[in-house]
Short mmCIF file of C-alpha atoms and ligand atoms in Angstrom, two decimals:
data_model
loop_
_atom_site.label_atom_id
_atom_site.label_comp_id
_atom_site.label_asym_id
_atom_site.label_seq_id
_atom_site.Cartn_x
_atom_site.Cartn_y
_atom_site.Cartn_z
CA MET A 6 8.05 -17.46 14.21
CA PRO A 7 7.74 -13.98 15.72
CA VAL A 8 7.22 -11.99 12.51
CA ASP A 9 4.43 -12.22 9.95
CA ILE A 10 4.32 -10.02 6.88
CA LEU A 11 1.22 -8.80 5.11
CA VAL A 12 1.51 -7.43 1.59
CA GLY A 13 -0.75 -6.37 -1.23
CA THR A 14 -0.56 -8.76 -4.17
CA GLN A 15 -1.92 -6.48 -6.88
CA TRP A 16 -1.55 -2.74 -7.63
CA GLY A 17 -2.47 -1.59 -4.13
CA ASP A 18 -5.87 -0.86 -2.58
CA GLU A 19 -6.50 -4.53 -1.79
CA GLY A 20 -7.89 -3.70 1.67
CA LYS A 21 -4.69 -4.18 3.67
CA GLY A 22 -5.65 -1.70 6.40
CA LYS A 23 -8.77 -3.62 7.28
CA LEU A 24 -6.96 -6.96 7.31
CA ILE A 25 -4.14 -5.62 9.47
CA ASP A 26 -6.76 -4.34 11.88
CA VAL A 27 -8.34 -7.79 12.02
CA LEU A 28 -5.01 -9.60 12.43
CA THR A 29 -3.75 -7.22 15.15
CA ARG A 30 -6.08 -8.89 17.62
CA ASP A 31 -3.22 -11.31 18.23
CA VAL A 32 -0.10 -9.17 17.85
CA ASP A 33 2.01 -6.90 20.03
CA MET A 34 3.54 -4.70 17.35
CA VAL A 35 2.64 -3.49 13.84
CA VAL A 36 5.45 -2.20 11.62
CA ARG A 37 5.19 -0.14 8.43
CA PHE A 38 8.34 -0.77 6.40
CA GLN A 39 8.13 1.19 3.13
CA GLY A 40 6.32 3.92 1.26
CA GLY A 41 4.90 7.01 2.85
CA ASN A 42 1.68 8.95 2.85
CA ASN A 43 0.98 7.83 -0.70
CA ALA A 44 -0.76 4.98 1.14
CA GLY A 45 -4.34 5.27 2.36
CA HIS A 46 -5.38 2.42 4.64
CA THR A 47 -9.07 2.52 5.43
CA VAL A 48 -10.42 0.92 8.59
CA GLU A 49 -14.07 0.99 9.65
CA ILE A 50 -14.89 0.27 13.26
CA GLY A 51 -18.54 0.45 14.27
CA THR A 52 -19.82 3.71 12.81
CA GLU A 53 -16.36 5.28 12.69
CA LYS A 54 -14.26 5.38 9.53
CA TYR A 55 -10.52 6.13 9.60
CA VAL A 56 -8.05 6.58 6.75
CA LEU A 57 -4.44 6.10 7.81
CA HIS A 58 -1.56 7.31 5.67
CA LEU A 59 1.54 6.84 7.81
CA VAL A 60 0.37 5.54 11.17
CA PRO A 61 0.33 1.71 11.26
CA SER A 62 -3.12 0.09 11.34
CA GLY A 63 -2.39 -1.36 14.80
CA ILE A 64 -3.35 2.00 16.32
CA PHE A 65 -6.92 0.84 16.99
CA ARG A 66 -5.84 -1.93 19.37
CA PRO A 67 -4.85 -0.57 22.77
CA GLY A 68 -1.31 -1.41 23.76
CA VAL A 69 -0.13 -2.48 20.30
CA SER A 70 3.17 -0.75 19.40
CA CYS A 71 3.04 1.07 16.08
CA ILE A 72 6.35 1.39 14.31
CA ILE A 73 7.07 3.70 11.39
CA GLY A 74 10.19 1.93 10.20
CA ASN A 75 13.45 3.00 8.61
CA GLY A 76 12.29 2.09 5.10
CA LEU A 77 9.66 4.82 4.96
CA VAL A 78 9.75 8.33 3.60
CA VAL A 79 7.85 10.48 6.06
CA ASP A 80 6.25 13.87 5.57
CA PRO A 81 6.67 15.29 9.09
CA VAL A 82 3.91 17.86 8.69
CA GLY A 83 1.52 15.20 7.36
CA LEU A 84 2.44 12.79 10.16
CA MET A 85 1.91 15.43 12.83
CA GLN A 86 -1.53 16.27 11.43
CA GLU A 87 -2.49 12.59 11.18
CA MET A 88 -1.42 11.93 14.77
CA GLN A 89 -3.19 15.04 16.05
CA ALA A 90 -6.40 14.01 14.26
CA LEU A 91 -6.24 10.49 15.74
CA ALA A 92 -5.58 11.87 19.24
CA ALA A 93 -8.53 14.25 18.84
CA ARG A 94 -10.72 11.20 18.14
CA GLY A 95 -9.63 9.67 21.43
CA LEU A 96 -6.97 7.22 20.25
CA ASP A 97 -3.81 6.59 22.24
CA ILE A 98 -0.91 7.73 20.05
CA SER A 99 1.78 7.18 22.67
CA THR A 100 2.45 3.73 21.15
CA ILE A 101 3.82 5.27 17.93
CA GLU A 102 7.56 5.19 17.25
CA LEU A 103 9.19 6.91 14.28
CA SER A 104 12.50 5.56 13.03
CA ASN A 105 15.53 7.80 13.34
CA LYS A 106 16.61 6.38 9.97
CA ALA A 107 13.37 7.03 8.05
CA HIS A 108 13.87 9.72 5.43
CA LEU A 109 11.89 12.93 5.59
CA ILE A 110 9.73 14.38 2.85
CA PHE A 111 9.57 18.14 2.51
CA ALA A 112 7.60 20.58 0.35
CA TYR A 113 10.44 20.64 -2.19
CA HIS A 114 9.99 16.90 -2.79
CA GLN A 115 6.27 17.38 -3.39
CA ALA A 116 6.94 20.29 -5.77
CA ALA A 117 9.58 18.23 -7.62
CA ASP A 118 7.13 15.29 -7.90
CA ALA A 119 4.52 17.56 -9.53
CA LEU A 120 7.13 19.12 -11.80
CA GLU A 121 8.50 15.76 -12.96
CA GLU A 122 5.00 14.55 -13.74
CA ALA A 123 4.26 17.73 -15.71
CA ALA A 124 7.53 17.32 -17.62
CA LEU A 125 6.61 13.75 -18.59
CA GLY A 126 3.32 15.02 -20.00
CA GLU A 127 -0.10 13.39 -20.30
CA ASN A 128 1.15 10.43 -22.37
CA HIS A 129 4.12 9.42 -20.24
CA LYS A 130 3.35 10.51 -16.69
CA ILE A 131 3.37 7.90 -13.89
CA GLY A 132 0.20 9.21 -12.29
CA THR A 133 1.86 9.58 -8.89
CA THR A 134 0.06 10.67 -5.74
CA LYS A 135 2.24 13.83 -5.81
CA ARG A 136 3.23 13.25 -2.20
CA GLY A 137 6.95 13.60 -3.04
CA ILE A 138 7.64 9.88 -2.65
CA GLY A 139 9.91 9.45 -5.71
CA PRO A 140 12.05 12.56 -5.12
CA ALA A 141 12.47 11.69 -1.40
CA TYR A 142 13.67 8.15 -2.22
CA ALA A 143 15.91 9.66 -4.94
CA ASP A 144 17.54 11.88 -2.28
CA LYS A 145 17.95 8.82 -0.04
CA ALA A 146 19.73 6.91 -2.82
CA GLY A 147 21.66 10.04 -3.75
CA ARG A 148 22.79 10.40 -0.13
CA THR A 149 21.41 13.89 0.27
CA GLY A 150 18.33 12.91 2.28
CA ILE A 151 17.50 14.14 5.78
CA ARG A 152 16.55 11.46 8.31
CA GLY A 153 14.20 11.21 11.28
CA ALA A 154 17.05 11.60 13.78
CA GLN A 155 17.40 15.25 12.74
CA LEU A 156 13.93 15.98 14.13
CA GLN A 157 15.60 15.88 17.54
CA ASN A 158 18.24 18.43 16.58
CA LEU A 159 16.52 21.61 15.39
CA ALA A 160 19.69 23.57 14.61
CA ASN A 161 21.07 20.79 12.43
CA LEU A 162 17.69 20.17 10.82
CA GLU A 163 17.37 23.84 9.89
CA THR A 164 20.82 23.96 8.27
CA LEU A 165 20.19 20.76 6.30
CA PHE A 166 16.66 21.77 5.31
CA ARG A 167 17.66 25.23 4.11
CA GLY A 168 20.61 23.82 2.15
CA GLN A 169 18.45 21.29 0.33
CA ALA A 170 15.56 23.73 -0.16
CA GLU A 171 17.91 26.25 -1.76
CA LYS A 172 19.30 23.56 -4.06
CA TYR A 173 15.77 22.59 -5.14
CA ASN A 174 14.79 26.25 -5.59
CA ARG A 175 17.72 26.67 -8.00
CA LEU A 176 16.39 23.72 -10.00
CA PHE A 177 12.85 25.11 -9.92
CA ARG A 178 14.15 28.51 -11.10
CA GLU A 179 16.03 26.89 -14.00
CA ALA A 180 12.84 25.03 -14.98
CA GLY A 181 10.86 28.27 -14.88
CA ALA A 182 8.73 26.87 -12.03
CA THR A 183 7.54 28.58 -8.86
CA THR A 184 10.14 28.56 -6.08
CA LEU A 185 9.33 27.75 -2.46
CA ASP A 186 9.17 30.31 0.32
CA ILE A 187 11.87 28.67 2.42
CA ASP A 188 11.17 30.65 5.61
CA ALA A 189 7.47 29.77 5.51
CA GLU A 190 8.23 26.11 4.83
CA TRP A 191 10.81 25.99 7.61
CA ALA A 192 8.23 27.34 10.09
CA LYS A 193 5.96 24.36 9.29
CA VAL A 194 8.81 21.86 9.50
CA ARG A 195 9.99 23.34 12.80
CA GLU A 196 6.54 22.97 14.36
CA ALA A 197 6.32 19.35 13.17
CA ALA A 198 9.85 18.58 14.41
CA ILE A 199 9.02 19.82 17.90
CA TYR A 200 5.84 17.71 17.92
CA LEU A 201 7.46 14.54 16.56
CA ALA A 202 10.82 14.63 18.40
CA PRO A 203 9.59 12.61 21.42
CA PHE A 204 8.41 9.81 19.12
CA VAL A 205 11.75 9.35 17.32
CA ARG A 206 13.57 6.15 18.28
CA ASP A 207 15.96 3.58 16.96
CA THR A 208 13.05 1.40 15.87
CA VAL A 209 15.39 -1.37 14.70
CA VAL A 210 16.34 -1.83 18.35
CA SER A 211 12.67 -1.73 19.45
CA VAL A 212 11.69 -4.33 16.86
CA ASN A 213 14.56 -6.69 17.64
CA ARG A 214 14.04 -6.35 21.38
CA SER A 215 10.44 -7.39 20.85
CA ILE A 216 11.54 -10.37 18.77
CA LYS A 217 13.91 -11.44 21.54
CA ALA A 218 11.17 -11.05 24.14
CA GLY A 219 8.96 -13.47 22.18
CA LYS A 220 6.46 -10.85 21.09
CA LYS A 221 4.37 -11.22 17.96
CA ILE A 222 5.02 -8.72 15.17
CA LEU A 223 3.07 -7.97 12.02
CA CYS A 224 4.69 -6.03 9.15
CA GLU A 225 2.18 -3.94 7.23
CA GLY A 226 2.95 -3.51 3.54
CA ALA A 227 1.68 -0.52 1.62
CA GLN A 228 0.83 -0.31 -2.10
CA GLY A 229 1.09 -3.68 -3.88
CA ALA A 230 3.64 -6.07 -5.34
CA LEU A 231 2.97 -4.93 -8.89
CA LEU A 232 4.02 -1.40 -7.85
CA ASP A 233 7.37 -2.66 -6.45
CA ILE A 234 10.34 -0.63 -7.75
CA ASP A 235 12.17 -3.84 -8.79
CA HIS A 236 9.41 -6.34 -9.49
CA GLY A 237 6.52 -4.13 -10.58
CA THR A 238 5.49 -2.70 -13.92
CA TYR A 239 8.46 -0.32 -14.09
CA PRO A 240 8.48 2.65 -14.64
CA PHE A 241 4.81 2.72 -13.60
CA VAL A 242 5.64 1.81 -10.03
CA THR A 243 6.22 3.45 -6.70
CA SER A 244 9.78 4.04 -5.47
CA SER A 245 10.07 1.39 -2.75
CA ASN A 246 10.16 -2.39 -2.36
CA THR A 247 6.56 -3.23 -1.60
CA THR A 248 7.28 -6.98 -1.55
CA THR A 249 8.26 -9.11 1.45
CA GLY A 250 12.01 -8.53 1.08
CA GLY A 251 11.27 -4.86 1.76
CA ALA A 252 10.05 -5.78 5.24
CA CYS A 253 13.49 -7.12 6.20
CA THR A 254 15.42 -4.08 4.99
CA GLY A 255 12.71 -1.55 5.79
CA ALA A 256 12.29 -2.65 9.40
CA GLY A 257 15.69 -4.16 10.22
CA ILE A 258 14.34 -7.70 10.60
CA ALA A 259 16.50 -10.71 9.70
CA PRO A 260 14.75 -13.14 7.30
CA LYS A 261 15.14 -16.01 9.79
CA HIS A 262 12.48 -14.42 12.00
CA VAL A 263 9.80 -14.38 9.32
CA GLY A 264 6.94 -16.86 9.57
CA THR A 265 3.69 -16.49 7.66
CA VAL A 266 3.39 -14.27 4.61
CA TRP A 267 -0.12 -12.94 4.13
CA GLY A 268 -1.16 -11.85 0.66
CA VAL A 269 -4.15 -9.56 0.46
CA MET A 270 -5.91 -10.04 -2.84
CA LYS A 271 -9.01 -8.37 -4.17
CA ALA A 272 -11.56 -10.69 -5.81
CA TYR A 273 -11.08 -8.59 -8.96
CA THR A 274 -8.32 -6.14 -9.94
CA THR A 275 -7.90 -2.38 -9.67
CA ARG A 276 -5.18 0.08 -10.50
CA VAL A 277 -4.91 3.80 -9.82
CA GLY A 278 -2.52 5.92 -11.85
CA GLU A 279 -1.04 5.14 -15.24
CA GLY A 280 0.58 1.95 -16.53
CA PRO A 281 -0.41 -1.30 -18.23
CA PHE A 282 -3.40 -3.22 -16.86
CA PRO A 283 -4.23 -6.23 -19.07
CA THR A 284 -7.64 -7.10 -17.59
CA GLU A 285 -8.93 -3.53 -17.37
CA LEU A 286 -12.63 -3.21 -18.21
CA LEU A 287 -13.42 0.01 -20.04
CA ASP A 288 -17.10 -0.92 -20.33
CA ALA A 289 -20.23 -0.93 -18.16
CA THR A 290 -18.94 -3.88 -16.06
CA GLY A 291 -15.87 -1.80 -15.16
CA ASP A 292 -18.17 1.05 -14.06
CA GLU A 293 -20.30 -1.41 -12.11
CA LEU A 294 -17.26 -2.72 -10.21
CA ARG A 295 -16.06 0.84 -9.51
CA ASN A 296 -19.42 1.92 -8.13
CA ALA A 297 -20.18 -1.27 -6.19
CA GLY A 298 -16.65 -1.35 -4.77
CA GLY A 299 -16.40 2.38 -4.00
CA GLU A 300 -13.22 2.33 -6.06
CA PHE A 301 -11.98 5.85 -5.52
CA GLY A 302 -8.49 6.50 -4.09
CA ALA A 303 -8.34 6.88 -0.28
CA THR A 304 -5.44 9.33 -0.65
CA THR A 305 -6.18 11.26 -3.83
CA GLY A 306 -9.88 10.51 -4.47
CA ARG A 307 -9.02 9.48 -8.04
CA PRO A 308 -11.35 6.91 -9.67
CA ARG A 309 -9.62 3.53 -9.76
CA ARG A 310 -9.40 1.54 -12.98
CA CYS A 311 -11.23 -1.79 -12.56
CA GLY A 312 -10.96 -5.18 -14.23
CA TRP A 313 -11.26 -8.95 -13.90
CA PHE A 314 -9.06 -11.01 -11.59
CA ASP A 315 -5.68 -11.51 -13.27
CA ALA A 316 -4.22 -14.84 -12.18
CA VAL A 317 -1.06 -14.35 -14.27
CA ALA A 318 -0.11 -11.13 -12.48
CA SER A 319 -1.30 -12.40 -9.09
CA SER A 320 0.55 -15.71 -9.20
CA TYR A 321 3.74 -13.85 -10.16
CA SER A 322 3.13 -11.65 -7.17
CA CYS A 323 2.51 -14.61 -4.83
CA MET A 324 5.72 -16.19 -6.10
CA ILE A 325 7.98 -13.19 -5.41
CA ASN A 326 6.35 -12.58 -2.03
CA GLY A 327 6.27 -16.22 -0.97
CA VAL A 328 2.60 -15.90 -0.02
CA ASP A 329 1.39 -18.65 2.32
CA LYS A 330 -2.09 -17.43 3.15
CA LEU A 331 -4.53 -15.37 1.18
CA ALA A 332 -6.97 -12.84 2.52
CA ILE A 333 -9.44 -12.32 -0.30
CA THR A 334 -11.29 -9.03 -0.08
CA LYS A 335 -14.32 -7.38 -1.65
CA LEU A 336 -15.95 -10.64 -2.67
CA ASP A 337 -19.33 -8.94 -2.14
CA VAL A 338 -18.60 -6.52 -5.00
CA LEU A 339 -19.07 -9.42 -7.42
CA ASP A 340 -22.54 -10.26 -6.03
CA GLY A 341 -25.18 -10.35 -8.76
CA LEU A 342 -22.84 -10.63 -11.74
CA GLU A 343 -24.05 -13.24 -14.21
CA GLU A 344 -20.59 -14.34 -15.31
CA LEU A 345 -17.11 -13.89 -13.84
CA LYS A 346 -13.90 -14.01 -15.81
CA ILE A 347 -10.43 -14.95 -14.65
CA CYS A 348 -7.39 -14.23 -16.78
CA THR A 349 -5.29 -17.40 -16.84
CA SER A 350 -2.75 -16.58 -19.57
CA TYR A 351 -1.61 -13.78 -21.85
CA GLU A 352 -1.15 -13.76 -25.58
CA ILE A 353 1.85 -11.64 -26.56
CA ASP A 354 2.63 -11.16 -30.23
CA GLY A 355 1.02 -14.51 -31.07
CA THR A 356 2.63 -16.45 -28.21
CA VAL A 357 0.62 -17.70 -25.22
CA THR A 358 2.29 -17.50 -21.82
CA ALA A 359 1.40 -17.64 -18.14
CA ASP A 360 4.59 -15.76 -17.25
CA MET A 361 4.42 -12.08 -16.37
CA PRO A 362 6.35 -10.00 -18.90
CA VAL A 363 8.97 -7.68 -17.39
CA ALA A 364 8.65 -4.69 -19.68
CA ALA A 365 5.73 -2.32 -19.29
CA ASP A 366 5.48 -1.82 -23.06
CA MET A 367 5.20 -5.59 -23.53
CA LEU A 368 2.55 -5.87 -20.82
CA ALA A 369 0.64 -3.08 -22.53
CA ARG A 370 0.46 -5.24 -25.67
CA VAL A 371 -0.78 -8.48 -24.09
CA LYS A 372 -4.22 -9.86 -24.82
CA PRO A 373 -5.68 -11.50 -21.70
CA ARG A 374 -7.05 -15.04 -22.18
CA TYR A 375 -9.96 -15.79 -19.88
CA GLU A 376 -11.77 -18.68 -18.37
CA SER A 377 -15.33 -18.06 -17.41
CA MET A 378 -17.18 -19.00 -14.22
CA PRO A 379 -20.83 -18.59 -13.29
CA GLY A 380 -21.60 -15.81 -10.81
CA TRP A 381 -24.07 -15.86 -7.92
CA LYS A 382 -27.28 -13.93 -7.32
CA GLU A 383 -27.25 -13.86 -3.50
CA SER A 384 -25.71 -11.10 -1.39
CA THR A 385 -22.59 -12.25 0.47
CA THR A 386 -22.41 -9.23 2.80
CA GLU A 387 -24.08 -11.12 5.65
CA ALA A 388 -21.93 -14.24 5.28
CA ARG A 389 -19.95 -14.98 8.42
CA SER A 390 -18.53 -18.39 7.52
CA TRP A 391 -17.37 -20.35 4.48
CA ASP A 392 -20.57 -22.37 4.57
CA ASP A 393 -22.67 -19.18 4.37
CA LEU A 394 -21.24 -18.39 0.94
CA PRO A 395 -23.09 -19.35 -2.25
CA GLU A 396 -21.60 -22.42 -3.86
CA ASN A 397 -20.43 -20.49 -6.93
CA ALA A 398 -18.62 -17.99 -4.69
CA ARG A 399 -16.78 -20.82 -2.94
CA LYS A 400 -15.84 -22.31 -6.30
CA TYR A 401 -14.58 -18.93 -7.51
CA LEU A 402 -12.40 -18.48 -4.39
CA ASP A 403 -11.04 -22.00 -4.70
CA ARG A 404 -10.13 -21.40 -8.32
CA MET A 405 -8.32 -18.14 -7.46
CA ALA A 406 -6.32 -19.97 -4.78
CA GLU A 407 -5.52 -22.88 -7.06
CA LEU A 408 -4.22 -20.57 -9.78
CA VAL A 409 -1.95 -18.56 -7.46
CA GLU A 410 -0.88 -21.63 -5.46
CA ALA A 411 -1.74 -20.33 -2.00
CA GLU A 412 -4.37 -21.12 0.58
CA VAL A 413 -7.52 -19.05 1.21
CA ALA A 414 -7.49 -18.26 4.93
CA ILE A 415 -9.62 -15.13 5.32
CA ILE A 416 -12.54 -13.79 3.31
CA SER A 417 -13.83 -10.25 3.51
CA VAL A 418 -17.35 -9.35 2.37
CA GLY A 419 -17.59 -5.68 3.32
CA PRO A 420 -15.71 -2.82 4.94
CA LYS A 421 -16.59 -3.58 8.56
CA ARG A 422 -14.51 -5.59 11.03
CA GLU A 423 -17.32 -8.11 11.46
CA GLN A 424 -17.61 -8.69 7.71
CA THR A 425 -14.48 -10.84 7.83
CA PHE A 426 -14.23 -14.54 8.55
CA TRP A 427 -11.73 -17.37 8.52
CA ARG A 428 -12.18 -20.27 6.19
P1 LIG B 511 3.85 7.42 -5.96
O1 LIG B 511 4.00 6.31 -4.99
O2 LIG B 511 3.04 8.58 -5.42
O3 LIG B 511 5.17 7.87 -6.52
O4 LIG B 511 3.00 6.89 -7.21
C1 LIG B 511 3.51 5.90 -8.09
C2 LIG B 511 2.40 4.95 -8.54
O5 LIG B 511 1.96 4.18 -7.45
C3 LIG B 511 1.14 5.65 -9.08
O6 LIG B 511 0.58 4.82 -10.08
C4 LIG B 511 0.22 5.69 -7.89
O7 LIG B 511 -1.14 5.78 -8.26
C5 LIG B 511 0.55 4.35 -7.26
N1 LIG B 511 0.31 4.32 -5.81
C6 LIG B 511 1.05 4.88 -4.84
N2 LIG B 511 0.53 4.60 -3.64
C7 LIG B 511 -0.55 3.86 -3.84
C8 LIG B 511 -1.49 3.22 -2.97
O8 LIG B 511 -1.40 3.30 -1.74
N3 LIG B 511 -2.48 2.51 -3.57
C9 LIG B 511 -2.57 2.37 -4.92
N4 LIG B 511 -1.71 2.92 -5.76
C10 LIG B 511 -0.70 3.66 -5.24
#
C-alpha cells in the first residue's frame, strides 16, 4: 500500500515529529493533513534541535516532498517565518507544497480565539494555544474562510481579507475589545502572500500523482486522537479530525490506498490545556514525570499535566484509528520508578467499565482502576535493541500492547534519532 498514516493516540505530544523523522528514511512524501501551528513537532538531529509547527517533519530528509494539505488551517505569516528560519539553517525548503484549498489563519482569528477563551472564563475555558485554530475552522465550516489559492491573487486576497477583518472588528467593537489595525495587518499578510505564492499547488493532484507513480507516502498527524473534534473529549478538543479518517479528507487520499496505521503512544500520559484527565497525577510522581520528560509545551511552553498510562483511553483511540503498529515513546522517563501503574478500567457512579465515556463531564467523574507493575532501576537511554531493555521494561511494553490490542514495533528511549529502535 502506498500510504501509511501516523497519528497520536493520546492528547498530543506523544513524540510524533521524532517518529516521522525516523520513518521518513523510507518514504518519498510526508503529508500534514489537519491542524495548524498549534502543533509543535520536535526533532533532534545530532546537536541541532528543531521545532516544526506547520512544515512536515520530512523536511530533514533531502528530496522528500513535504505537503501542507487541504485539511490544515495555515497562518501565512507564521509559515513564512518558519520556512525562512529553516532555510537560514541550511535546509532545502523547495520541497514544500502548500495546498490551494488549505484555509488561512489571520490576526483576527487569533484575536477571536483569545476573546472566546476570556469569555469562557477560568472555569470553562478550553486552554487553547490561541493560534486562531477554532475560529479559522469555524470560518471554513461557515463558508467565509479564505483559502491558500488566494495567496496567488493579491488583489482578490486584499478584498477578501479586508472584508473579513472589518466584520471581525465590528464584533470586537461590540464586545468592547481592542480592534485590529487592518492596514498594518494587511501589510504583513501581503508580504507573506508574496513569499508563499510559489509554493501553492493543488496538493491533492501532487499526492495522487505520487500514489499512481508507486511512491511511498506518510501522513503526519498532529495533536492526538483524544483531541479529535468528533471522537475526543469534546468540548476540550481541537477543531479538526486528528484521527486516521482525517488523513483521507485532509489530504485527498482515498481509503483504499491506506496501508499501515502507526499509533504513537507515550509510555505514560500527558495533557496540555483544560479538560478531563482520569489518570492525572497531582503529586510528586506527576512532577517527577514532568521534569524527567521535559513536559513543557513545544508551542506555548505551558507545563503539561502528567499521569499514568491510561489503557482505557488508549485502546479506544487505537480502535477508532485502526492502529496496526505502535511506536512507544519516552520509555526512559519511567527509569528508576519503583512501581508503575496502568489504568485498565474506570469506575463511573459505582459502575466499572473499560469503555471510554463520551461526555467530558462523565469522564471528569471517573475513578481510574489500576493494575500495578514493578519498575526498573537501570537507565534505558543507551538501549538500542529489545534485548537491551530491562526485563520489567519489556513486560511493561508488552502489557501496554496487549491492553490496546496492537503490536509494539518501535521503541524510543530519548529525543535523539539514534535513541530509537525496532522491536
Ligand atoms: P487549539 O487547537 O489551539 O484550539 O487548542 C485546543 C486544545 O488542544 C487545547 O487543550 C490545546 O492545549 C490542545 N492542543 C492543541 N494543539 C496541541 C498539540 O499540538 N499538542 C498538545 N495539545 C494540543
